[in-house]
Amino acid sequence: MQVYFFGDGHADGSGSLRELLGVKGAGLAEMTRLGIPVPPGFTLPTTLCGEVIRGGGLPAELDTPLDVAIARLERAAGRRFGDRDDPLLLSVRSGAAAPMPGAMATILNVGLNDETVEGLARQSGDERFAFDAYRRFVHMFGNIALGVDHFYFEEELSDALRAARVLDAGELDVAALRRLVSRYRDLVATWGTTPFPDDPRAQLTAAITAVYRSWEGERAVSFRARRQLDGGAGTAVNVQAMVFGTLGEVSGTGVAWTRDRQTGRPGLDGDWLPNAQGEDVLSGDRVPLPVRGERGEDSLASRLPDVDRQLTRIATLLEAHERTVQQLEFTVERERVWVLQAQPARLPMDAAIQAAVDMVHEGLIQPADALQRVDPERLRTMLHPRIDPAAPRHLLTSGLAASPGAASGIIVFSAADAERYAELNIAVILVRTETTPDDIRAMRSARGIITSRGGLTSHAAVVTRQMGRPSVVGCRRMHVDAQRRRLSVGEVELRQGDPITIDGDSGEVFLGELRLVPPRLTDAYDTLMAWADGFRGVQIRSNADSAVDAGFARQLGAAGIGLVRTEHMFFKHNRINVMREVILAQSAEQRRRALEVLRPFQVEDFVELFEVMDGLPVTVRLLDPPLHEFLPQRTEDLEELGARMGISARDVRRIATNLRELNPMLGHRGCRLAISYPEIYDMQATAVFEAMALARARGIDVQAELLIPLVSDPEELRWLRERILALYEPWREQPGMPERPQIGSMIEVARACLMAGELARQSDFLSFGTNDLTQSVYGLSRDDAAAFLPAYLDAGIFEDNPFAVLDVAGVGALIELAVQRARAANPAIRIGLCGEQGGDPRSVAWLQNGVVDYISCSPYRVPVARLAAGQSGARLRS
Amino acid sequence: MQVYFFGDGHADGSGSLRELLGVKGAGLAEMTRLGIPVPPGFTLPTTLCGEVIRGGGLPAELDTPLDVAIARLERAAGRRFGDRDDPLLLSVRSGAAAPMPGAMATILNVGLNDETVEGLARQSGDERFAFDAYRRFVHMFGNIALGVDHFYFEEELSDALRAARVLDAGELDVAALRRLVSRYRDLVATWGTTPFPDDPRAQLTAAITAVYRSWEGERAVSFRARRQLDGGAGTAVNVQAMVFGTLGEVSGTGVAWTRDRQTGRPGLDGDWLPNAQGEDVLSGDRVPLPVRGERGEDSLASRLPDVDRQLTRIATLLEAHERTVQQLEFTVERERVWVLQAQPARLPMDAAIQAAVDMVHEGLIQPADALQRVDPERLRTMLHPRIDPAAPRHLLTSGLAASPGAASGIIVFSAADAERYAELNIAVILVRTETTPDDIRAMRSARGIITSRGGLTSHAAVVTRQMGRPSVVGCRRMHVDAQRRRLSVGEVELRQGDPITIDGDSGEVFLGELRLVPPRLTDAYDTLMAWADGFRGVQIRSNADSAVDAGFARQLGAAGIGLVRTEHMFFKHNRINVMREVILAQSAEQRRRALEVLRPFQVEDFVELFEVMDGLPVTVRLLDPPLHEFLPQRTEDLEELGARMGISARDVRRIATNLRELNPMLGHRGCRLAISYPEIYDMQATAVFEAMALARARGIDVQAELLIPLVSDPEELRWLRERILALYEPWREQPGMPERPQIGSMIEVARACLMAGELARQSDFLSFGTNDLTQSVYGLSRDDAAAFLPAYLDAGIFEDNPFAVLDVAGVGALIELAVQRARAANPAIRIGLCGEQGGDPRSVAWLQNGVVDYISCSPYRVPVARLAAGQSGARLRS
């Protein structure tokens, strides 16, 4: 078939023919079939596009089907195309299989000429309206179909406005418009590639041809290149009867949502303008009326109750069919509603959840469907922590609330420092005069950003909103001295390392680290997450390095802590200096003495964690990073440290130099450190045991697990495990302590995957560390990849950043192999995964396919992972 | 059985009972069975060792078997134990399953007392001999069996020597010796744990007990700990009739080899001393005579032709049985030969090969056996290059020829510089005043070492000999100024980077890079290698970065060049500056212009390579290392470079800083560079094509292959391959050029192994890079591993350094998986491997088990790999 008609409740096409009819054409056909009033018309398919472009015009065999379609359209519209008294006007619009908004041509008001315009004027009773429509048509047609540059039309319009002493074409009177049309037609006669056709049928053929050809236009080609669309066959062309919202106060145009666009609650929502065209609503020159107002408020419903009834019926039909909240553009022509377009509404996250849950309660959809209505990635936008309302606070300064949420951390003044501390898992707030694209990585590393300059559209504001990082910008009273690493507000001066807290919802900045609490979440959220949990095939735990983070994670639904990075604890307060003494120690004995100073702190940290996670597992990873990360960077700080310890400057420098590595990621870290310096893990394991005993004595149900990092060989694990088990001996007899501590191995290098069977035989659990594993499998470091990964993604060599989305073909295959070997060797083994990808919905979907027992991600990714796992679980069951 | 007798051509034990009888006991039994005259005796097994130690003495049930054995021994020896007229004397020696030389006790001359010593004196006609034997016995027995400290005996001996005014016990007369024995017996009576037993049978029991107990002695325990021997059940004890080489000029003692110890050629070889005891040969106080001399020379054969006949018969019997060249210790007692011990001889490499080949020709062994007689690792010792005798030369200086072979390279003065250049594959000669253990890694990196101080036992000399690196030490006329990186000899001054050549065979050092040629190899070597090639299941290629290296490799039997590291070519002469312009280029165009300057050099290098390798494959790997490796290290050099290029100091520093990476091994290198800067591979591929055409025009049979490094994803390969194929279009039509260039992928990260099927589909060949692959699989860098790998090896956590010996369980398993997938996807694929392990015999043995088609190693490892592959091939067939 070459022409797909729709109108009068019948359509040749349907919603499933997107490839053939384009998104728009398929949607119009589907709505027509549903009994929704769309202006009747017909669609010429995408399959004609290439032929028309190559042939330079419509093929001759299309004439008859086109005539037949026009005749059907005339019957449906009750007007005739080209009729001198009551002419049917047509719109000709593009519509490809993938939407390309703004990139292709549209011609409206096809069918006007010097005769029909008079009929339109008579019929509408509005001569000005008719000639304005004619003016627009000559301009659009002349430009798109006949190749006359916009410039000429704009020049003529300027002259006309100047002559009439008005600023806008809408203010021109009929006489002026008549003159302008005549000038436009002269222009087209002079510059057009062919003469202006007065015959409506010839206009239509030329308009369809021009719209098809716009597929190869510069804008369309560059649009597809930018979005990497292959575009498929080409565009379809939709020809529709024109409807007019400008025929008096009983006409108009608007946008409606099938549910409240702010809350997602049931009830029609929207805006409209009486006596207006499509663009008028968007232009913002006139204030629109609500579709439904508060009691007594002026609204579409109060003015035109029948139109409200029509819209309500349409909304009900559409939702019942699409089963999502819809946003629709409509025109009212003399109290009759015409739907021009409908599409899924993009609601704020909490509204989308509310609507999805309500729709289940209304019986419209099933819980499994409700899950698919919510994009897990967008969940983050509603999951910002808040400052504990009860926390005492001292305001430092305030600025513009640029990106919501609260964050606290120590202040840093450079991108380099932000990244360096973040790597050590220290929470930082980046303080800048303003940010630049060079800061992007650092901004991702920071918990929050404040700037002294810039507004709500500044780089800092835009980027932090995209990233979901809290920010406060334009703190004008704050003076930033990045060189000296200081900031001052009046008398108050802060240095790098001082803690602050920012509130991206209020724009306030406070001194010190204020207590943060998780967001208040809606009942609908809880309902949705409960449904997600019901479909999940994998447990979601959280990474947490402190009792505060662990508390958040638990409130956000984490089933345990899958990764405690113990090194973080060494950075708090003065402990770092003790840790430095551990590193510079000249003997095992000296090292052991320094470690003994650290032990009580570790015990305290662990006890707090166990208390918060009462009854849930807590996996403590023993020290992982290379030792040089703990040393000061600056030589003078190093020497000062040495002086305090009674080590010569020269010796301190020598030790620091020896610790430096060419490839730290591939160096002396993880369990390799523990084999060289067993005292470190001895202390940490003992601290865990001591904390277990203390917490148990307080009635806490402790579920502690010890995790050994960077294992590449079963012998490493055996050696360390035996040592830890020996250390446990004295604790075993204590009341309530388990027979044996739970010990597991990280799987974060390729070899550990290959050895997973042997590792599993001596482990209670295994934990994949996918950041490092990805690094090992690709031979690619996350930090250094930044230099070329963008080029890879642009060229399509990598589809995704493998550090963000799990590489199923490579890393995933190795994980599956490891899991298979591990379960075969030890059927009781528990298997987890932690890494950035643990919070990525696509990765979670793959992982829960029986691969691992639990996933551990950062606290605020817990809901994302729960939902993503629920979604894929639901898909697996259906 | 508790006692294993041997003598008179019969033995209860045999050579296969090493665990039970120890190496020595099993050997004595076996030789007795062969009809070789060993002093008769019996062995008490290792199984008694624990019982004797625990029980504090011999079990009572051993009495009767011991009596029976003594009676058999008396019959075989023709003397009686304890006989007053002609006493049989016995030796009591330890002998465990693993040799522990010097670590355990021996007691000789058991059976002497105040009566029997007189009989011995009469019978031997040498009273001095008899009392000297008695003196030694009392000392040894008193010390070992009765616990009297050596100190007392030495004190008495000193007194006696002082009184007699002589320096050595050998000069004491009979009277003095009689007095000394009497004093010794007093000592033992005073300090001994029990009285000295005069009864020979009691002496024997005590001696056997003491030798068993020495198994738990301090020396033995620490020996086993040092060598990590578990030692098995314990030691056995061997009791043998004493034979004496000190009974006049028709007696004596010596060491013989069944073939010439220098050349390996047939014919008895050895040294002996008339009228001497065992230790006398080793002590070096007397000059020994040859077993067989030149015509007319004084020798054992000329003096005692019958003894020579006996030895010849023994050598023939032994070789026929052991089928290896044997070294034997013998004693001649009144023209009768007694063999005390025989063991495989350790000959110089060329001699060992000569003997093995001769033995095949003599029909003693098969070629497959001959291969196993040669240790591939030791092959290197005969494979040093020499300076081309025809090369013109200018002597710089000379010193001691400390380690053989010749080497040339640029001079460097610090360990750091040596390692840095070596990493870039630049040949360096390390110049030091003297070396220390801190230099070991640098010494391994250098092609040769010269020092201005030290002798043939200096650190530099000893270590270079061990490493097989040429060295010249103690160049006294050379002054080294490491600080300023200069050396001077008289008026001549050289700076870091100047080329020299050293000759470790002559001790000479020459100016400039002299032409080196491969060693002259023997016919026997060629024969053996031909046999090895016959058994090989894998091709051996060589890595080579220059035509010179390629020429060596071909002469050493390489079947092609498996890896040409093209970056090496950029370091020659002035090209490095052009390469630096490539790196600092501000646009693709500027980069392309600089690369055009390099292209003719690359073409020239490739043409030379193709000529040398006429008819054999040459695999050219495109640029691999990260760009910053090509930049100068020092800021001032960087700025100077920028100034020449018209780039500000600031900009140059910025570029250099941007290129710096946190983990260069995991960073922007290999094909990742080529995707960012395609111009580089474009130039290199074009240069290869141009060189192919030029060489073919000269009649050379070019077999070029292009190898793409660091591929982790099939898309990378596809992208680069398409580009290279497009570049080839203009060359395809040229006469003699192939239809398509051969393009392959390196497999050097774990992911490439997993993707091997897809990579194989778009490759003509694959090449495993096991250095990087090991790094990827372990998550461990070769450089940084040095910090803790020794601890791992010491603790037995790793059995081998995985960068030296292929990790079969991990890396190997992944290689097998990759090979399987690659061959399934593309049965025509050729698969190679290059990396350090390619030259390791154990790794080669595993690899040729059908895993890969060829192995590529450094030129001088080619024979090692050929032999190792031949050996394992031969083992597979047998």
PDB file of C-alpha atoms in Angstrom, chain A residues 423 660-668 671-672 675-676 710 712-713 715-716 719 749-752 754-755 775-781 783-785 787-788 791-792 795-798 807 809-811 813-814 817, chain B residues 423 660-668 671-672 675-676 710 712-713 715-716 719 749-752 754-755 775-781 783-785 787-788 791-792 795-798 807 809-811 813-814 817:
ATOM      1  CA  GLU A 423      40.624   8.142  45.716  1.00  0.00           C
ATOM      2  CA  ARG A 660      56.857   4.996  44.978  1.00  0.00           C
ATOM      3  CA  GLU A 661      55.775   2.706  42.164  1.00  0.00           C
ATOM      4  CA  LEU A 662      55.730   2.868  38.385  1.00  0.00           C
ATOM      5  CA  ASN A 663      52.279   1.299  38.214  1.00  0.00           C
ATOM      6  CA  PRO A 664      50.734   1.513  41.677  1.00  0.00           C
ATOM      7  CA  MET A 665      47.597  -0.327  40.584  1.00  0.00           C
ATOM      8  CA  LEU A 666      49.768  -3.297  39.680  1.00  0.00           C
ATOM      9  CA  GLY A 667      52.060  -3.004  42.635  1.00  0.00           C
ATOM     10  CA  HIS A 668      52.562  -3.686  46.283  1.00  0.00           C
ATOM     11  CA  CYS A 671      47.225  -8.956  50.429  1.00  0.00           C
ATOM     12  CA  ARG A 672      50.688  -8.460  48.967  1.00  0.00           C
ATOM     13  CA  ILE A 675      52.472 -10.917  53.271  1.00  0.00           C
ATOM     14  CA  SER A 676      55.365  -8.439  53.506  1.00  0.00           C
ATOM     15  CA  LEU A 710      43.838  -8.554  45.630  1.00  0.00           C
ATOM     16  CA  SER A 712      45.804 -13.822  42.739  1.00  0.00           C
ATOM     17  CA  ASP A 713      46.859 -17.211  44.059  1.00  0.00           C
ATOM     18  CA  GLU A 715      48.570 -19.829  48.411  1.00  0.00           C
ATOM     19  CA  GLU A 716      48.221 -16.170  49.382  1.00  0.00           C
ATOM     20  CA  TRP A 719      48.842 -18.238  54.201  1.00  0.00           C
ATOM     21  CA  VAL A 749      42.295  -9.865  39.024  1.00  0.00           C
ATOM     22  CA  ALA A 750      41.767 -12.207  36.096  1.00  0.00           C
ATOM     23  CA  ARG A 751      43.821 -14.937  37.710  1.00  0.00           C
ATOM     24  CA  ALA A 752      41.584 -15.041  40.760  1.00  0.00           C
ATOM     25  CA  LEU A 754      40.644 -18.703  36.890  1.00  0.00           C
ATOM     26  CA  MET A 755      41.568 -19.964  40.383  1.00  0.00           C
ATOM     27  CA  GLN A 775      41.120  -2.992  34.909  1.00  0.00           C
ATOM     28  CA  SER A 776      42.873  -6.340  34.990  1.00  0.00           C
ATOM     29  CA  VAL A 777      40.865  -7.850  32.159  1.00  0.00           C
ATOM     30  CA  TYR A 778      41.259  -4.863  29.834  1.00  0.00           C
ATOM     31  CA  GLY A 779      44.782  -3.965  30.932  1.00  0.00           C
ATOM     32  CA  LEU A 780      43.372  -0.500  31.351  1.00  0.00           C
ATOM     33  CA  SER A 781      43.403   1.769  34.371  1.00  0.00           C
ATOM     34  CA  ASP A 783      42.339   6.897  35.780  1.00  0.00           C
ATOM     35  CA  ASP A 784      44.439   6.739  32.672  1.00  0.00           C
ATOM     36  CA  ALA A 785      41.550   5.654  30.460  1.00  0.00           C
ATOM     37  CA  ALA A 787      42.806  10.229  28.099  1.00  0.00           C
ATOM     38  CA  PHE A 788      41.304   8.195  25.283  1.00  0.00           C
ATOM     39  CA  ALA A 791      37.512   8.985  21.584  1.00  0.00           C
ATOM     40  CA  TYR A 792      36.611   5.285  21.822  1.00  0.00           C
ATOM     41  CA  ALA A 795      34.107   6.301  17.349  1.00  0.00           C
ATOM     42  CA  GLY A 796      31.757   3.568  18.561  1.00  0.00           C
ATOM     43  CA  ILE A 797      34.677   1.232  19.326  1.00  0.00           C
ATOM     44  CA  PHE A 798      33.354   0.824  22.854  1.00  0.00           C
ATOM     45  CA  ASP A 807      31.433  -5.642  30.175  1.00  0.00           C
ATOM     46  CA  ALA A 809      31.243 -10.238  26.943  1.00  0.00           C
ATOM     47  CA  GLY A 810      34.648 -10.084  28.638  1.00  0.00           C
ATOM     48  CA  VAL A 811      34.584  -9.381  32.362  1.00  0.00           C
ATOM     49  CA  ALA A 813      32.218 -14.129  30.896  1.00  0.00           C
ATOM     50  CA  LEU A 814      35.129 -14.442  33.298  1.00  0.00           C
ATOM     51  CA  LEU A 817      33.364 -18.980  34.666  1.00  0.00           C
TER      52      LEU A 817
ATOM     53  CA  GLU B 423      63.128  -0.632  28.956  1.00  0.00           C
ATOM     54  CA  ARG B 660      52.238  11.488  32.231  1.00  0.00           C
ATOM     55  CA  GLU B 661      50.151   8.605  33.549  1.00  0.00           C
ATOM     56  CA  LEU B 662      49.400   7.130  36.945  1.00  0.00           C
ATOM     57  CA  ASN B 663      49.737   3.577  35.647  1.00  0.00           C
ATOM     58  CA  PRO B 664      51.505   3.739  32.289  1.00  0.00           C
ATOM     59  CA  MET B 665      51.228  -0.017  31.772  1.00  0.00           C
ATOM     60  CA  LEU B 666      47.453   0.339  31.924  1.00  0.00           C
ATOM     61  CA  GLY B 667      47.281   3.530  29.968  1.00  0.00           C
ATOM     62  CA  HIS B 668      47.352   5.153  26.597  1.00  0.00           C
ATOM     63  CA  CYS B 671      46.539   0.345  19.526  1.00  0.00           C
ATOM     64  CA  ARG B 672      44.906   2.857  21.879  1.00  0.00           C
ATOM     65  CA  ILE B 675      43.000   5.143  17.525  1.00  0.00           C
ATOM     66  CA  SER B 676      43.721   8.587  18.993  1.00  0.00           C
ATOM     67  CA  LEU B 710      47.369  -4.250  23.127  1.00  0.00           C
ATOM     68  CA  SER B 712      41.298  -5.722  24.080  1.00  0.00           C
ATOM     69  CA  ASP B 713      38.270  -5.580  21.827  1.00  0.00           C
ATOM     70  CA  GLU B 715      36.282  -3.420  17.343  1.00  0.00           C
ATOM     71  CA  GLU B 716      39.747  -1.943  17.844  1.00  0.00           C
ATOM     72  CA  TRP B 719      38.865  -0.286  12.916  1.00  0.00           C
ATOM     73  CA  VAL B 749      45.449  -8.645  28.089  1.00  0.00           C
ATOM     74  CA  ALA B 750      43.043 -11.131  29.623  1.00  0.00           C
ATOM     75  CA  ARG B 751      40.141  -9.791  27.610  1.00  0.00           C
ATOM     76  CA  ALA B 752      41.878 -10.501  24.329  1.00  0.00           C
ATOM     77  CA  LEU B 754      38.348 -14.202  26.076  1.00  0.00           C
ATOM     78  CA  MET B 755      37.671 -12.507  22.715  1.00  0.00           C
ATOM     79  CA  GLN B 775      50.791  -8.677  34.182  1.00  0.00           C
ATOM     80  CA  SER B 776      47.136  -8.440  33.194  1.00  0.00           C
ATOM     81  CA  VAL B 777      46.182 -11.808  34.638  1.00  0.00           C
ATOM     82  CA  TYR B 778      47.935 -11.268  37.971  1.00  0.00           C
ATOM     83  CA  GLY B 779      47.216  -7.542  38.186  1.00  0.00           C
ATOM     84  CA  LEU B 780      50.922  -7.260  38.854  1.00  0.00           C
ATOM     85  CA  SER B 781      53.555  -5.181  37.093  1.00  0.00           C
ATOM     86  CA  ASP B 783      58.704  -3.598  37.610  1.00  0.00           C
ATOM     87  CA  ASP B 784      56.792  -3.134  40.815  1.00  0.00           C
ATOM     88  CA  ALA B 785      56.760  -6.836  41.654  1.00  0.00           C
ATOM     89  CA  ALA B 787      59.389  -5.007  45.861  1.00  0.00           C
ATOM     90  CA  PHE B 788      57.768  -8.149  47.198  1.00  0.00           C
ATOM     91  CA  ALA B 791      59.366 -12.487  49.858  1.00  0.00           C
ATOM     92  CA  TYR B 792      56.774 -14.537  47.967  1.00  0.00           C
ATOM     93  CA  ALA B 795      57.746 -18.025  51.716  1.00  0.00           C
ATOM     94  CA  GLY B 796      56.929 -20.525  48.989  1.00  0.00           C
ATOM     95  CA  ILE B 797      53.726 -18.670  48.108  1.00  0.00           C
ATOM     96  CA  PHE B 798      54.885 -18.529  44.491  1.00  0.00           C
ATOM     97  CA  ASP B 807      52.185 -19.673  34.962  1.00  0.00           C
ATOM     98  CA  ALA B 809      47.640 -22.842  35.964  1.00  0.00           C
ATOM     99  CA  GLY B 810      46.505 -19.256  35.347  1.00  0.00           C
ATOM    100  CA  VAL B 811      48.024 -17.565  32.319  1.00  0.00           C
ATOM    101  CA  ALA B 813      44.854 -21.911  31.155  1.00  0.00           C
ATOM    102  CA  LEU B 814      43.743 -18.640  29.609  1.00  0.00           C
ATOM    103  CA  LEU B 817      41.135 -21.271  26.181  1.00  0.00           C
TER     104      LEU B 817
END
